[in-house]
Amino acid sequence: MTTTTATIEAPAPKKMPVPRNGVDTPKLFATIAAVGDQPPLAEFRFRAESRWVKGTHSRSAMSGFYGAGGEMKHRAAFEADSDHPGVLCGEDQGPTPVEWVLHALAACLTAGIANIAAARGVTLESVECSVEGDIDLQGILGLSDKVRNGFRAIRVGFQVKGDAPAEKLRQIVEQSRARSAVFDILTNGVPVAIAVDAA
Amino acid sequence: MTTTTATIEAPAPKKMPVPRNGVDTPKLFATIAAVGDQPPLAEFRFRAESRWVKGTHSRSAMSGFYGAGGEMKHRAAFEADSDHPGVLCGEDQGPTPVEWVLHALAACLTAGIANIAAARGVTLESVECSVEGDIDLQGILGLSDKVRNGFRAIRVGFQVKGDAPAEKLRQIVEQSRARSAVFDILTNGVPVAIAVDAA
């Protein structure tokens, strides 16, 4: 009887995760399991060390961070410049600070999309992201107390291509949003403390 | 009589702003005055265009923006990479998205310090900034719904040297904080809308 046969069959084996989209999916799953077993491994502290160059130009280095229970080093000491453009009295030696924020958001959501697609067995063909932010500089220029200093709105547009139906690709983007560190930081805010050593 | 003499004296001329700290202070003051006269010039829209490379690695370009009443181009199309480090299953091809947020904050506050010091006639010798952010990755790894995805706290430390008393240097940092776009974005949050074109 087919019913009996069905009851003695072993349950269908879980699909084993395989590397996909350049994501080492088995390692990703193992990492999540390891952190689940030892939550203190999840405590990270990231850093940037910045030095003023001239005018509105500064340069940051991002080389070390704490995480997974110990002090870590990046493969290289990454450096990045920031400046204001000529129209804002800078020398345009790098993107503005607010453009770096948009870059961070695009990067965070995109990394999440690749990871989640791999975990769900979806192979991506391409992911493109446009981010824009609206800002009224009357705030930072001190011309109005009614205008906030930062962006009043940010819009993100994704173009995602992969071997899954459009609805499934959209769900992957939504899950990335729901678990994005930078999306959370930007939409919910973070307490920032500033200490000054002046001489 | 000294009193009479005093009354016929012209008022002390305002100190003319001079370039300082690499800041074109006269141009900065003229820009603020021009925007004060024509507030629509203060409307800016900044952008980042990002493309997924592989795994958690993506690359953004920041080349054009709208502002001062027209479309602008940076001196160069700036590019930047982002990735996760090996311990987070990436290939460490660039700083993490959250480190880019810290870089943006340092850069914004530092640019403000240089501008404000120039406006107040203070010559800076050096400005160094260390930023760190604490994050519990149980959020983004989906291991806990009680842990937020982003930083729970950010700390900024400035070392500022210049030709003014420590208290005046501290006031310059405080004014930079009070008019910083990125500080406002991070502490007060911004609405972020995400649209997806999937195929």
Short mmCIF file of C-alpha atoms in Angstrom, two decimals:
data_model
loop_
_atom_site.label_atom_id
_atom_site.label_comp_id
_atom_site.label_asym_id
_atom_site.label_seq_id
_atom_site.Cartn_x
_atom_site.Cartn_y
_atom_site.Cartn_z
CA MET A 1 0.00 0.00 0.00
CA THR A 2 1.35 3.33 -0.88
CA THR A 3 0.40 4.74 2.51
CA THR A 4 2.48 2.13 4.34
CA THR A 5 5.36 2.60 1.96
CA ALA A 6 5.26 6.30 2.63
CA THR A 7 5.36 5.85 6.39
CA ILE A 8 8.49 3.70 6.31
CA GLU A 9 10.37 5.97 3.93
CA ALA A 10 13.07 8.08 5.50
CA PRO A 11 12.20 11.78 5.51
CA ALA A 12 13.51 13.57 2.43
CA PRO A 13 17.08 14.64 3.22
CA LYS A 14 17.57 18.37 3.72
CA LYS A 15 19.21 19.94 0.69
CA MET A 16 22.88 20.44 1.56
CA PRO A 17 23.96 24.02 1.13
CA VAL A 18 26.48 24.54 -1.66
CA PRO A 19 28.70 27.51 -2.49
CA ARG A 20 26.80 29.92 -4.70
CA ASN A 21 27.12 33.57 -5.82
CA GLY A 22 30.71 33.54 -4.55
CA VAL A 23 29.30 32.88 -1.06
CA ASP A 24 30.75 29.91 0.84
CA THR A 25 27.27 28.88 1.94
CA PRO A 26 28.35 25.87 4.06
CA LYS A 27 30.83 28.10 5.92
CA LEU A 28 28.12 30.76 6.35
CA PHE A 29 25.72 28.22 7.87
CA ALA A 30 28.51 26.81 10.09
CA THR A 31 29.38 30.33 11.27
CA ILE A 32 25.77 31.05 12.19
CA ALA A 33 25.58 27.73 14.07
CA ALA A 34 28.86 28.43 15.91
CA VAL A 35 27.70 31.89 16.98
CA GLY A 36 24.35 30.41 18.02
CA ASP A 37 26.24 28.06 20.34
CA GLN A 38 28.51 30.82 21.70
CA PRO A 39 26.75 34.21 21.55
CA PRO A 40 29.78 36.18 22.86
CA LEU A 41 31.45 35.45 19.51
CA ALA A 42 28.88 37.82 17.99
CA GLU A 43 30.28 40.87 19.81
CA PHE A 44 32.17 43.03 17.30
CA ARG A 45 33.75 46.46 17.53
CA PHE A 46 34.61 48.20 14.28
CA ARG A 47 36.86 51.24 13.96
CA ALA A 48 37.99 54.02 11.67
CA GLU A 49 41.03 56.20 12.35
CA SER A 50 40.94 59.52 10.58
CA ARG A 51 43.47 62.30 10.07
CA TRP A 52 42.77 65.80 8.80
CA VAL A 53 44.75 66.57 5.64
CA LYS A 54 43.83 70.15 4.65
CA GLY A 55 40.67 72.20 4.34
CA THR A 56 37.73 69.80 4.26
CA HIS A 57 39.95 66.91 3.14
CA SER A 58 40.58 64.01 5.53
CA ARG A 59 41.74 60.45 5.19
CA SER A 60 40.60 57.43 7.21
CA ALA A 61 42.24 54.08 7.75
CA MET A 62 40.25 50.96 8.56
CA SER A 63 42.68 48.23 9.52
CA GLY A 64 41.73 46.39 12.69
CA PHE A 65 38.57 45.36 14.48
CA TYR A 66 37.54 43.22 17.41
CA GLY A 67 35.29 40.23 16.83
CA ALA A 68 34.75 36.49 17.18
CA GLY A 69 36.45 36.67 20.55
CA GLY A 70 39.67 38.36 19.50
CA GLU A 71 41.45 41.21 17.76
CA MET A 72 41.42 40.91 13.95
CA LYS A 73 43.25 42.59 11.08
CA HIS A 74 41.93 43.29 7.62
CA ARG A 75 43.89 41.77 4.74
CA ALA A 76 45.17 45.32 4.14
CA ALA A 77 44.91 48.65 5.97
CA PHE A 78 42.16 50.14 3.81
CA GLU A 79 42.31 53.90 3.33
CA ALA A 80 39.75 56.36 2.01
CA ASP A 81 39.60 60.09 1.40
CA SER A 82 36.74 62.47 1.89
CA ASP A 83 36.36 66.11 0.90
CA HIS A 84 33.84 68.71 -0.16
CA PRO A 85 33.47 69.56 -3.86
CA GLY A 86 34.47 72.95 -5.26
CA VAL A 87 30.92 74.28 -5.12
CA LEU A 88 31.07 73.69 -1.36
CA CYS A 89 34.49 75.32 -1.02
CA GLY A 90 36.49 72.09 -0.93
CA GLU A 91 39.11 70.72 -3.30
CA ASP A 92 37.13 67.60 -4.25
CA GLN A 93 39.80 65.10 -3.21
CA GLY A 94 37.18 62.43 -2.48
CA PRO A 95 33.48 61.79 -2.04
CA THR A 96 31.62 63.89 0.50
CA PRO A 97 30.88 62.35 3.90
CA VAL A 98 27.18 61.99 3.02
CA GLU A 99 28.01 60.12 -0.19
CA TRP A 100 30.00 57.66 1.95
CA VAL A 101 26.81 57.04 3.92
CA LEU A 102 24.96 56.17 0.70
CA HIS A 103 27.81 53.85 -0.35
CA ALA A 104 27.64 52.09 3.04
CA LEU A 105 23.91 51.51 2.64
CA ALA A 106 24.21 50.12 -0.89
CA ALA A 107 27.09 47.85 0.17
CA CYS A 108 25.27 46.48 3.21
CA LEU A 109 22.04 45.68 1.38
CA THR A 110 23.91 44.15 -1.57
CA ALA A 111 26.06 41.88 0.64
CA GLY A 112 22.91 40.70 2.36
CA ILE A 113 21.21 39.96 -0.95
CA ALA A 114 24.13 37.76 -2.07
CA ASN A 115 24.22 35.86 1.23
CA ILE A 116 20.47 35.34 1.45
CA ALA A 117 20.19 34.31 -2.20
CA ALA A 118 22.94 31.72 -1.62
CA ALA A 119 21.20 30.43 1.51
CA ARG A 120 17.93 30.10 -0.43
CA GLY A 121 19.54 28.34 -3.38
CA VAL A 122 19.12 31.25 -5.79
CA THR A 123 21.90 32.02 -8.25
CA LEU A 124 22.23 35.72 -8.96
CA GLU A 125 23.19 37.10 -12.32
CA SER A 126 23.55 40.75 -11.35
CA VAL A 127 22.66 43.21 -8.62
CA GLU A 128 22.76 46.94 -9.24
CA CYS A 129 21.85 49.57 -6.72
CA SER A 130 21.27 53.30 -7.01
CA VAL A 131 21.01 55.30 -3.81
CA GLU A 132 20.19 58.98 -3.55
CA GLY A 133 19.69 61.30 -0.63
CA ASP A 134 18.04 64.71 -0.45
CA ILE A 135 19.62 67.37 1.72
CA ASP A 136 18.95 71.07 2.19
CA LEU A 137 22.28 72.67 3.07
CA GLN A 138 20.62 75.58 4.86
CA GLY A 139 20.99 73.34 7.91
CA ILE A 140 24.74 72.77 7.91
CA LEU A 141 25.40 76.30 6.66
CA GLY A 142 23.66 77.64 9.75
CA LEU A 143 21.10 79.55 7.66
CA SER A 144 18.02 77.95 9.19
CA ASP A 145 17.18 76.26 12.46
CA LYS A 146 14.12 74.68 10.85
CA VAL A 147 16.13 72.65 8.36
CA ARG A 148 17.82 69.50 9.63
CA ASN A 149 21.53 69.03 8.96
CA GLY A 150 21.33 65.60 7.36
CA PHE A 151 19.38 63.86 4.62
CA ARG A 152 15.63 64.30 4.92
CA ALA A 153 15.05 61.23 2.73
CA ILE A 154 17.02 58.43 1.11
CA ARG A 155 15.78 56.35 -1.83
CA VAL A 156 17.28 53.04 -2.88
CA GLY A 157 16.59 51.37 -6.22
CA PHE A 158 17.65 47.77 -6.87
CA GLN A 159 17.88 45.92 -10.16
CA VAL A 160 18.22 42.23 -9.37
CA LYS A 161 18.56 39.42 -11.92
CA GLY A 162 18.72 35.74 -10.99
CA ASP A 163 17.35 32.28 -11.60
CA ALA A 164 14.24 32.74 -9.47
CA PRO A 165 10.83 34.33 -10.05
CA ALA A 166 10.67 38.10 -9.56
CA GLU A 167 8.64 37.65 -6.37
CA LYS A 168 11.31 35.43 -4.81
CA LEU A 169 14.03 37.93 -5.74
CA ARG A 170 11.98 40.70 -4.15
CA GLN A 171 11.65 38.62 -0.97
CA ILE A 172 15.43 38.25 -0.86
CA VAL A 173 15.83 42.04 -1.02
CA GLU A 174 13.22 42.42 1.70
CA GLN A 175 15.00 39.92 3.96
CA SER A 176 18.27 41.77 3.37
CA ARG A 177 16.58 45.01 4.42
CA ALA A 178 15.14 43.33 7.50
CA ARG A 179 18.63 42.19 8.60
CA SER A 180 20.78 45.08 7.36
CA ALA A 181 23.07 46.74 9.89
CA VAL A 182 23.34 50.01 7.94
CA PHE A 183 19.61 50.20 7.16
CA ASP A 184 18.94 49.86 10.89
CA ILE A 185 21.59 52.46 11.78
CA LEU A 186 20.20 54.98 9.29
CA THR A 187 16.50 54.48 9.95
CA ASN A 188 16.58 53.98 13.73
CA GLY A 189 19.55 56.07 14.77
CA VAL A 190 22.43 55.32 17.12
CA PRO A 191 23.68 57.16 20.21
CA VAL A 192 26.99 58.88 19.37
CA ALA A 193 29.30 60.12 22.13
CA ILE A 194 32.10 62.57 21.32
CA ALA A 195 35.15 63.16 23.52
CA VAL A 196 37.71 65.87 22.79
CA ASP A 197 41.35 66.08 23.78
CA ALA A 198 42.37 69.66 22.84
CA ALA A 199 45.70 71.44 23.14
CA MET B 1 36.82 115.05 25.55
CA THR B 2 37.44 111.39 25.18
CA THR B 3 33.71 110.65 25.19
CA THR B 4 33.08 112.91 22.18
CA THR B 5 36.08 111.52 20.40
CA ALA B 6 34.75 108.05 20.93
CA THR B 7 31.33 108.91 19.51
CA ILE B 8 32.73 110.28 16.25
CA GLU B 9 35.08 107.38 15.71
CA ALA B 10 34.03 104.93 13.04
CA PRO B 11 33.11 101.53 14.45
CA ALA B 12 36.04 99.11 14.51
CA PRO B 13 36.13 97.45 11.10
CA LYS B 14 35.09 93.81 11.10
CA LYS B 15 38.08 91.52 10.76
CA MET B 16 38.21 90.44 7.15
CA PRO B 17 38.19 86.67 6.81
CA VAL B 18 41.39 85.24 5.37
CA PRO B 19 42.18 81.78 4.01
CA ARG B 20 43.24 79.50 6.84
CA ASN B 21 43.64 75.74 7.41
CA GLY B 22 43.44 75.25 3.66
CA VAL B 23 39.92 76.70 3.81
CA ASP B 24 39.12 79.55 1.41
CA THR B 25 37.35 81.42 4.19
CA PRO B 26 36.27 84.43 2.07
CA LYS B 27 34.73 82.04 -0.48
CA LEU B 28 33.05 80.09 2.33
CA PHE B 29 31.48 83.28 3.72
CA ALA B 30 30.45 84.40 0.22
CA THR B 31 28.87 81.00 -0.43
CA ILE B 32 26.86 81.17 2.79
CA ALA B 33 25.72 84.70 1.89
CA ALA B 34 24.74 83.64 -1.64
CA VAL B 35 22.71 80.70 -0.37
CA GLY B 36 21.12 82.94 2.24
CA ASP B 37 19.94 85.18 -0.61
CA GLN B 38 18.72 82.25 -2.75
CA PRO B 39 17.70 79.30 -0.53
CA PRO B 40 16.89 76.99 -3.49
CA LEU B 41 20.66 76.86 -4.12
CA ALA B 42 20.89 74.86 -0.88
CA GLU B 43 18.95 71.89 -2.31
CA PHE B 44 21.38 69.05 -2.99
CA ARG B 45 20.88 65.44 -4.02
CA PHE B 46 23.83 63.10 -3.57
CA ARG B 47 24.11 59.65 -5.15
CA ALA B 48 26.02 56.39 -5.09
CA GLU B 49 25.76 53.76 -7.81
CA SER B 50 26.73 50.31 -6.67
CA ARG B 51 27.32 47.03 -8.47
CA TRP B 52 27.60 43.58 -6.90
CA VAL B 53 30.97 41.95 -7.69
CA LYS B 54 30.91 38.53 -5.99
CA GLY B 55 29.92 37.15 -2.61
CA THR B 56 29.67 40.07 -0.18
CA HIS B 57 31.93 42.25 -2.35
CA SER B 58 30.45 45.27 -4.12
CA ARG B 59 31.82 48.44 -5.64
CA SER B 60 30.22 51.89 -5.64
CA ALA B 61 30.85 54.88 -7.86
CA MET B 62 30.19 58.41 -6.72
CA SER B 63 30.50 60.71 -9.69
CA GLY B 64 27.66 63.17 -10.05
CA PHE B 65 25.31 65.08 -7.80
CA TYR B 66 22.72 67.80 -8.04
CA GLY B 67 23.26 71.04 -6.19
CA ALA B 68 23.52 74.84 -6.34
CA GLY B 69 20.77 74.81 -8.95
CA GLY B 70 22.31 72.36 -11.40
CA GLU B 71 23.87 69.00 -12.13
CA MET B 72 27.49 68.72 -10.97
CA LYS B 73 30.34 66.30 -11.56
CA HIS B 74 33.09 65.35 -9.15
CA ARG B 75 36.65 65.99 -10.36
CA ALA B 76 36.84 62.22 -10.82
CA ALA B 77 34.38 59.32 -10.64
CA PHE B 78 35.34 58.11 -7.17
CA GLU B 79 35.06 54.37 -6.59
CA ALA B 80 35.09 52.32 -3.41
CA ASP B 81 34.87 48.65 -2.52
CA SER B 82 33.14 47.00 0.38
CA ASP B 83 33.21 43.41 1.58
CA HIS B 84 33.01 41.24 4.67
CA PRO B 85 36.20 39.94 6.27
CA GLY B 86 37.09 36.25 6.27
CA VAL B 87 35.72 35.70 9.76
CA LEU B 88 32.34 36.82 8.39
CA CYS B 89 32.62 34.60 5.31
CA GLY B 90 33.74 37.33 2.92
CA GLU B 91 36.97 37.77 0.98
CA ASP B 92 37.97 41.05 2.66
CA GLN B 93 38.21 43.07 -0.54
CA GLY B 94 37.38 46.29 1.29
CA PRO B 95 36.08 47.73 4.54
CA THR B 96 32.75 46.47 5.83
CA PRO B 97 29.66 48.62 5.26
CA VAL B 98 29.55 49.59 8.94
CA GLU B 99 33.18 50.76 8.87
CA TRP B 100 32.23 53.03 5.96
CA VAL B 101 29.61 54.58 8.26
CA LEU B 102 32.31 55.32 10.85
CA HIS B 103 34.54 56.82 8.16
CA ALA B 104 31.68 59.07 7.01
CA LEU B 105 31.15 60.33 10.55
CA ALA B 106 34.84 61.09 11.13
CA ALA B 107 35.10 62.85 7.77
CA CYS B 108 32.02 65.01 8.35
CA LEU B 109 33.02 66.17 11.82
CA THR B 110 36.62 66.82 10.73
CA ALA B 111 35.60 68.90 7.70
CA GLY B 112 33.35 70.95 9.96
CA ILE B 113 36.15 71.52 12.45
CA ALA B 114 38.46 72.87 9.72
CA ASN B 115 35.76 75.19 8.32
CA ILE B 116 34.63 76.49 11.70
CA ALA B 117 38.20 77.00 12.93
CA ALA B 118 38.94 79.04 9.79
CA ALA B 119 35.77 81.10 10.28
CA ARG B 120 36.77 81.81 13.88
CA GLY B 121 40.36 82.74 13.00
CA VAL B 122 41.91 79.64 14.58
CA THR B 123 44.83 77.95 12.84
CA LEU B 124 44.83 74.20 13.30
CA GLU B 125 47.98 72.16 13.62
CA SER B 126 46.42 68.70 13.56
CA VAL B 127 43.10 66.91 13.93
CA GLU B 128 42.95 63.19 14.58
CA CYS B 129 39.80 61.22 15.07
CA SER B 130 39.14 57.67 16.26
CA VAL B 131 35.65 56.28 15.83
CA GLU B 132 34.43 52.93 17.08
CA GLY B 133 31.07 51.23 17.00
CA ASP B 134 29.75 48.28 19.02
CA ILE B 135 27.61 45.72 17.26
CA ASP B 136 26.23 42.33 18.30
CA LEU B 137 25.98 40.25 15.14
CA GLN B 138 23.25 38.03 16.58
CA GLY B 139 20.95 40.61 14.97
CA ILE B 140 22.10 40.39 11.36
CA LEU B 141 22.73 36.64 11.64
CA GLY B 142 19.08 36.18 12.53
CA LEU B 143 19.93 34.53 15.87
CA SER B 144 17.98 36.93 18.04
CA ASP B 145 15.03 39.22 17.60
CA LYS B 146 16.02 41.14 20.73
CA VAL B 147 19.34 42.33 19.30
CA ARG B 148 19.26 45.21 16.84
CA ASN B 149 20.98 44.81 13.48
CA GLY B 150 23.14 47.92 13.65
CA PHE B 151 25.51 49.59 16.07
CA ARG B 152 24.12 49.98 19.56
CA ALA B 153 26.65 52.75 20.32
CA ILE B 154 29.29 54.81 18.55
CA ARG B 155 32.14 56.63 20.30
CA VAL B 156 34.20 59.37 18.71
CA GLY B 157 37.50 60.63 20.12
CA PHE B 158 39.14 63.79 18.79
CA GLN B 159 42.67 65.04 19.31
CA VAL B 160 42.78 68.66 18.18
CA LYS B 161 45.83 70.92 18.21
CA GLY B 162 45.77 74.58 17.23
CA ASP B 163 46.68 78.15 18.17
CA ALA B 164 43.75 78.65 20.52
CA PRO B 165 43.02 77.72 24.14
CA ALA B 166 41.75 74.18 24.72
CA GLU B 167 38.29 75.50 25.57
CA LYS B 168 37.99 77.34 22.23
CA LEU B 169 39.12 74.23 20.35
CA ARG B 170 36.49 72.21 22.20
CA GLN B 171 33.82 74.75 21.23
CA ILE B 172 34.84 74.35 17.59
CA VAL B 173 34.32 70.58 17.83
CA GLU B 174 30.98 71.16 19.52
CA GLN B 175 29.85 73.55 16.77
CA SER B 176 30.92 71.01 14.15
CA ARG B 177 28.82 68.37 15.90
CA ALA B 178 25.86 70.75 16.07
CA ARG B 179 26.02 71.30 12.28
CA SER B 180 27.18 67.91 11.07
CA ALA B 181 25.09 66.20 8.40
CA VAL B 182 26.33 62.70 9.23
CA PHE B 183 26.01 63.16 13.00
CA ASP B 184 22.39 64.18 12.43
CA ILE B 185 21.74 61.26 10.07
CA LEU B 186 23.18 58.73 12.52
CA THR B 187 21.65 60.06 15.71
CA ASN B 188 18.23 61.10 14.41
CA GLY B 189 17.64 58.62 11.61
CA VAL B 190 16.36 59.12 8.06
CA PRO B 191 13.44 57.56 6.21
CA VAL B 192 14.79 55.10 3.63
CA ALA B 193 12.57 53.82 0.79
CA ILE B 194 13.60 50.76 -1.21
CA ALA B 195 12.25 49.92 -4.66
CA VAL B 196 13.08 46.65 -6.43
CA ASP B 197 13.11 45.86 -10.13
CA ALA B 198 13.51 42.07 -10.26
CA ALA B 199 13.79 39.71 -13.21
#
